[in-house]
Short mmCIF file of C-alpha atoms in Angstrom, two decimals:
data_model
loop_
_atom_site.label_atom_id
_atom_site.label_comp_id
_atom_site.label_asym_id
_atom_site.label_seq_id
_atom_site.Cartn_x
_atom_site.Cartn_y
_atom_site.Cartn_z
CA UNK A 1 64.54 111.74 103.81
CA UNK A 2 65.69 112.42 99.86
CA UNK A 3 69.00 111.57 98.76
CA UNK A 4 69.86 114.60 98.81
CA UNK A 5 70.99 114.10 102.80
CA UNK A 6 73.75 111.67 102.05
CA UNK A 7 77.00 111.71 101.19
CA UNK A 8 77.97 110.45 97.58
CA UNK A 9 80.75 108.57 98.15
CA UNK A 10 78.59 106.64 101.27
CA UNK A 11 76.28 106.05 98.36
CA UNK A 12 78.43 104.50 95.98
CA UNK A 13 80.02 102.43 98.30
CA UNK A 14 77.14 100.84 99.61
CA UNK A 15 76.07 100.25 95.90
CA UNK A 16 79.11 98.57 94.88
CA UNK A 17 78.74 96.66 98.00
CA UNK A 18 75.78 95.49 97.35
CA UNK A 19 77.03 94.41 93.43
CA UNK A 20 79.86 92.35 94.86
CA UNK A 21 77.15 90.41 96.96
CA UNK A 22 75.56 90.25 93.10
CA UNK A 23 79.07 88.93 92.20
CA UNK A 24 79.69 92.17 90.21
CA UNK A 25 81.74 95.44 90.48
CA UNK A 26 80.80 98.13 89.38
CA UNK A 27 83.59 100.34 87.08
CA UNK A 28 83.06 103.27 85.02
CA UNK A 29 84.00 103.37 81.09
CA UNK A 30 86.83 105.23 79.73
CA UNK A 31 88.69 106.25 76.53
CA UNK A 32 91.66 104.54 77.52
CA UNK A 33 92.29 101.66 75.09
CA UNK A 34 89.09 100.70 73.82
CA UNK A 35 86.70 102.74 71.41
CA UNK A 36 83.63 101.81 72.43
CA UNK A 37 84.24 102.44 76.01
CA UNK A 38 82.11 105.44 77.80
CA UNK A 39 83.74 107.22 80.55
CA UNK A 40 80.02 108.96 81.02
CA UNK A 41 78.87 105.15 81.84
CA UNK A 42 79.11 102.63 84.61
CA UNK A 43 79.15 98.73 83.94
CA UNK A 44 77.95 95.76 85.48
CA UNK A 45 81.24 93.86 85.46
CA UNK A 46 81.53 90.36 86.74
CA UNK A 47 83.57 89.62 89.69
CA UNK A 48 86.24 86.94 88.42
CA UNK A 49 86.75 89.19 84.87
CA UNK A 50 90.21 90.75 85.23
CA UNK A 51 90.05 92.36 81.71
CA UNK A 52 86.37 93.88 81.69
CA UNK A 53 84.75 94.60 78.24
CA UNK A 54 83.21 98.29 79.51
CA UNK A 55 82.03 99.04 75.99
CA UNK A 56 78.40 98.99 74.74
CA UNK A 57 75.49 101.26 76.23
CA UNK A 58 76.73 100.67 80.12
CA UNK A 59 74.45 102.68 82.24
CA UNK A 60 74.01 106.84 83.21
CA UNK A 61 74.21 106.25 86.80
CA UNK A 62 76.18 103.46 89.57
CA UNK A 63 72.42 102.92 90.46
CA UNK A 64 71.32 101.47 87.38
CA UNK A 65 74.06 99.39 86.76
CA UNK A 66 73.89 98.13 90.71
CA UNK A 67 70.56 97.04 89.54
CA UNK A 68 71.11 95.21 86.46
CA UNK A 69 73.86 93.26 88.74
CA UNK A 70 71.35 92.38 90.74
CA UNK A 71 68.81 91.25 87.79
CA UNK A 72 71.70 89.37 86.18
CA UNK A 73 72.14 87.60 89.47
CA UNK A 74 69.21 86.34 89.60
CA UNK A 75 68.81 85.50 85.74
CA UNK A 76 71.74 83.25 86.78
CA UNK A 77 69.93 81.57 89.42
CA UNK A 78 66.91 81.03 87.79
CA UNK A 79 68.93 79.22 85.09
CA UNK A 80 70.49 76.91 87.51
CA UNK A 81 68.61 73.90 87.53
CA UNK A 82 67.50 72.57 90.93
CA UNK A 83 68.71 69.30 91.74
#
């Protein structure tokens, strides 16, 4: 079954679902107050930041940034040291 078959907005709510188990959210850029911020782009954005940086190269689609929460995530635990 291709993507194609489901709704959008069921997509991107799973996805950002699945980035807050990550301990992300997942926000789109915009040219609001910030220069370097993309409205074209979605960010990785960490859960307890209440003033996220969206600027830099963010990421063309909710999926790709969903999945660099997830890598982050587990950077993070790999750098916790086991005691």
């Amino acid at each position: 079954m291709s993507s194609a078959n489901y709704d959008p907005g069921v997509i991107v709510r799973a996805l950002r679902f699945r980035a807050k188990l990550d301990g992300f959210r997942l926000e789109r850029g915009h040219y609001m107050d910030r220069p370097d911020d993309r409205a074209d782009r979605w960010y990785a954005v960490p859960l307890g930041d209440s003033d996220a940086p969206r600027s830099g190269e963010g990421f063309p689609t909710i999926m790709a940034a969903a999945n660099e929460a997830k890598r982050l995530r587990k950077l993070r635990e790999a750098s916790i040291p086991d005691d």
